[in-house]
Coordinates of C-alpha atoms in Angstrom, one line a residue:
Chain A
X1 CA -40.0 36.3 -34.3
X2 CA -38.5 34.2 -31.4
X3 CA -36.9 35.8 -28.3
X4 CA -33.8 35.1 -27.2
X5 CA -32.6 36.7 -23.8
X6 CA -29.2 37.3 -22.3
X7 CA -28.1 38.2 -18.7
X8 CA -26.3 40.3 -17.7
X9 CA -26.4 42.9 -20.3
X10 CA -23.1 44.5 -19.1
X11 CA -20.6 43.4 -16.4
X12 CA -17.3 44.9 -15.3
X13 CA -14.8 42.4 -13.5
X14 CA -11.5 42.2 -12.1
X15 CA -8.6 40.4 -13.7
X16 CA -8.5 36.9 -12.7
X17 CA -12.2 36.4 -11.8
X18 CA -14.8 34.4 -13.7
X19 CA -17.9 35.7 -15.2
X20 CA -20.9 33.7 -16.2
X21 CA -23.2 34.8 -19.1
X22 CA -26.7 33.1 -19.6
X23 CA -28.6 32.9 -22.8
X24 CA -32.2 31.9 -22.8
X25 CA -34.7 31.1 -25.5
X26 CA -37.9 32.4 -24.1
X27 CA -40.7 31.1 -26.4
X28 CA -39.2 28.0 -28.4
X29 CA -36.8 25.2 -27.8
X30 CA -33.4 25.8 -29.0
X31 CA -31.9 22.7 -30.0
X32 CA -28.6 24.4 -31.1
X33 CA -27.2 27.5 -29.3
X34 CA -24.3 29.5 -30.6
X35 CA -21.8 31.9 -28.8
X36 CA -20.3 34.9 -30.7
X37 CA -17.6 37.4 -30.0
X38 CA -17.9 40.8 -31.4
X39 CA -15.1 43.4 -31.5
X40 CA -16.0 47.2 -32.0
X41 CA -17.0 48.0 -35.8
X42 CA -16.3 44.4 -36.7
X43 CA -18.4 41.2 -37.9
X44 CA -19.3 38.6 -35.4
X45 CA -16.8 35.7 -34.7
X46 CA -18.2 32.4 -34.0
X47 CA -16.7 31.1 -30.8
X48 CA -18.5 27.7 -30.4
X49 CA -21.6 25.8 -31.2
X50 CA -23.7 23.6 -28.6
X51 CA -26.4 21.1 -29.0
X52 CA -28.5 20.3 -26.0
X53 CA -27.0 17.7 -23.6
X54 CA -23.8 17.3 -25.6
X55 CA -20.5 19.2 -25.3
X56 CA -19.9 22.4 -27.2
X57 CA -17.8 22.3 -30.4
X58 CA -15.3 25.0 -30.2
X59 CA -14.0 27.1 -33.3
X60 CA -10.4 27.0 -34.1
X61 CA -8.4 29.2 -32.0
X62 CA -11.0 29.3 -29.0
X63 CA -9.7 28.1 -25.7
X64 CA -12.3 25.7 -24.5
X65 CA -10.9 25.7 -20.9
X66 CA -11.2 29.3 -20.8
X67 CA -14.7 29.9 -22.1
X68 CA -17.0 27.3 -20.6
X69 CA -20.2 26.4 -22.5
X70 CA -22.9 24.5 -20.9
X71 CA -26.1 23.8 -22.7
X72 CA -28.1 22.0 -20.1
X73 CA -31.7 22.3 -21.4
X74 CA -33.4 23.2 -24.4
X75 CA -33.9 27.0 -23.3
X76 CA -30.8 27.7 -21.4
X77 CA -27.0 27.9 -22.3
X78 CA -24.3 29.7 -20.4
X79 CA -20.7 31.0 -21.3
X80 CA -18.3 31.2 -18.4
X81 CA -15.2 33.3 -19.1
X82 CA -12.7 32.0 -16.6
X83 CA -9.8 33.7 -15.2
X84 CA -10.7 36.8 -17.3
X85 CA -8.1 39.1 -18.4
X86 CA -8.5 42.6 -20.2
X87 CA -8.0 41.2 -23.5
X88 CA -11.3 39.2 -22.9
X89 CA -13.2 42.6 -22.8
X90 CA -15.6 42.4 -25.7
X91 CA -19.3 42.3 -27.0
X92 CA -20.5 38.6 -26.5
X93 CA -23.8 37.6 -28.3
X94 CA -25.5 34.2 -28.1
X95 CA -27.8 33.0 -30.6
X96 CA -30.2 29.9 -30.7
X97 CA -32.0 27.8 -33.4
X98 CA -34.9 25.3 -33.3
X99 CA -34.9 21.9 -34.6
X100 CA -36.8 22.5 -37.7
X101 CA -36.0 26.4 -38.0
X102 CA -34.2 28.0 -40.7
X103 CA -33.7 31.3 -38.7
X104 CA -31.3 31.8 -36.0
X105 CA -32.3 34.3 -33.2
X106 CA -29.9 36.6 -31.3
X107 CA -29.8 37.7 -27.9
X108 CA -29.1 41.5 -27.2
X109 CA -25.6 40.8 -26.0
X110 CA -23.4 41.2 -23.1
X111 CA -20.6 43.7 -22.8
X112 CA -17.9 42.4 -20.7
X113 CA -15.2 44.8 -19.4
X114 CA -12.3 43.3 -17.5
X115 CA -10.1 45.6 -15.4
Chain B
X1 CA -11.8 32.9 -50.8
X2 CA -14.1 35.2 -48.7
X3 CA -17.6 33.3 -48.6
X4 CA -19.7 36.3 -48.1
X5 CA -18.7 39.8 -49.2
X6 CA -20.2 43.3 -48.5
X7 CA -18.3 45.5 -50.5
X8 CA -19.3 48.9 -49.0
X9 CA -18.3 49.8 -45.5
X10 CA -20.7 52.4 -45.5
X11 CA -23.8 53.5 -47.5
X12 CA -25.0 56.9 -47.2
X13 CA -28.4 57.8 -48.6
X14 CA -31.0 60.6 -48.1
X15 CA -34.3 60.0 -46.2
X16 CA -37.0 59.0 -48.7
X17 CA -34.6 57.9 -51.4
X18 CA -34.1 54.2 -52.3
X19 CA -31.6 52.3 -50.5
X20 CA -29.3 49.1 -51.5
X21 CA -26.8 47.4 -49.4
X22 CA -24.8 44.7 -51.4
X23 CA -24.0 41.3 -50.7
X24 CA -22.3 38.7 -52.8
X25 CA -21.5 35.1 -51.8
X26 CA -19.0 32.4 -52.9
X27 CA -20.1 29.0 -51.8
X28 CA -20.8 25.7 -53.2
X29 CA -24.3 24.1 -53.3
X30 CA -27.5 25.9 -52.6
X31 CA -27.2 28.4 -49.7
X32 CA -29.6 30.0 -47.4
X33 CA -29.1 33.6 -47.2
X34 CA -30.0 36.0 -44.6
X35 CA -30.0 39.8 -43.5
X36 CA -29.7 41.0 -40.0
X37 CA -29.6 44.4 -38.7
X38 CA -27.7 45.7 -35.6
X39 CA -28.4 48.8 -33.6
X40 CA -25.7 50.3 -31.3
X41 CA -24.8 47.8 -28.4
X42 CA -27.6 45.4 -29.3
X43 CA -27.7 41.9 -30.6
X44 CA -28.7 41.3 -34.4
X45 CA -32.4 41.3 -35.4
X46 CA -33.6 39.1 -38.3
X47 CA -34.8 41.0 -41.4
X48 CA -35.2 38.5 -44.1
X49 CA -34.1 35.3 -45.6
X50 CA -34.0 33.3 -48.9
X51 CA -34.3 29.6 -48.7
X52 CA -35.9 28.5 -52.2
X53 CA -38.7 29.6 -54.4
X54 CA -39.3 33.2 -55.2
X55 CA -36.2 35.2 -55.8
X56 CA -37.7 38.3 -54.4
X57 CA -38.0 38.0 -50.6
X58 CA -39.8 40.5 -48.5
X59 CA -38.9 41.0 -45.0
X60 CA -39.5 43.2 -41.9
X61 CA -39.5 47.1 -41.7
X62 CA -40.2 47.3 -45.6
X63 CA -37.0 45.6 -46.5
X64 CA -36.6 43.2 -49.5
X65 CA -33.9 41.3 -51.1
X66 CA -33.4 39.8 -54.4
X67 CA -31.6 36.3 -54.9
X68 CA -29.7 36.4 -58.1
X69 CA -28.0 33.3 -58.8
X70 CA -26.2 33.8 -61.7
X71 CA -24.4 36.8 -60.0
X72 CA -24.3 35.1 -56.7
X73 CA -25.7 38.1 -55.1
X74 CA -28.3 38.9 -52.5
X75 CA -28.7 42.7 -52.1
X76 CA -30.9 44.2 -49.5
X77 CA -33.1 47.0 -50.6
X78 CA -35.8 49.5 -49.7
X79 CA -37.8 51.9 -51.8
X80 CA -37.9 54.6 -49.3
X81 CA -35.3 55.0 -46.5
X82 CA -35.9 56.2 -43.1
X83 CA -33.6 58.0 -40.6
X84 CA -34.3 55.1 -38.1
X85 CA -33.0 52.7 -40.8
X86 CA -29.5 54.0 -39.8
X87 CA -27.7 50.7 -38.5
X88 CA -25.1 48.1 -39.2
X89 CA -26.4 45.5 -41.7
X90 CA -25.0 42.1 -41.9
X91 CA -25.4 39.4 -44.9
X92 CA -25.1 35.9 -43.7
X93 CA -24.8 32.6 -45.6
X94 CA -25.6 29.2 -44.4
X95 CA -24.3 26.1 -46.1
X96 CA -23.3 22.6 -45.4
X97 CA -19.8 23.5 -46.9
X98 CA -19.4 25.6 -43.6
X99 CA -21.1 23.0 -41.3
X100 CA -24.4 24.4 -41.4
X101 CA -23.4 27.4 -39.4
X102 CA -24.0 31.0 -40.4
X103 CA -21.1 32.9 -41.9
X104 CA -21.2 36.7 -41.8
X105 CA -20.1 39.3 -44.0
X106 CA -18.0 42.3 -42.7
X107 CA -21.0 44.4 -42.2
X108 CA -22.1 47.6 -43.9
X109 CA -23.0 50.8 -41.8
X110 CA -26.0 52.4 -43.4
X111 CA -26.6 56.2 -42.7
X112 CA -29.7 58.0 -43.7
X113 CA -29.7 61.6 -43.4
X114 CA -32.8 63.9 -43.2

């Protein structure tokens, strides 16, 4: 199957700082990328959907000014958590889908801890 | 109403025995159905999908699932479980009703004991 990478795999930051997470589709063009958040022992919560070259669409309750998403190319999307607080600590997973694909491929996730 | 239901929080099975992880859905139209597996601190790995055609779908690692339209179910099965199958399994549905986005069930922990 297709490969999606995420970087970093884990990050610890101080409260009030910003953190950027990268998501790359390594062997296909991702026309649509998705960002999810997962709490321990829970399912994935979709945060936002982005199409290459256009603004991300955020799910209800997700602060777009806090979680900045950029999908600048067909292989790269970034999630920036701005002014992070301890409650933002979570496991963030990106996912990508090609233009004609049914499958959606997931990155390995990024563990964010805000102290 | 919950669009995707995984009624069991956890399934326990002995190694070598058949396993079933249940999934039912409640959406309009013709949904696309998926199963994913997640190992600790990892992303999701695609197992199999149903789009159209044969109701029995075969996927990765010996898993299969049967689409049952009348019962609106898409249970995941494997004839002989391995200890390494122990993980968290998610059923997901994709349909225009939900903006063509994946909607996940709550997940089922599978524990296979030797």
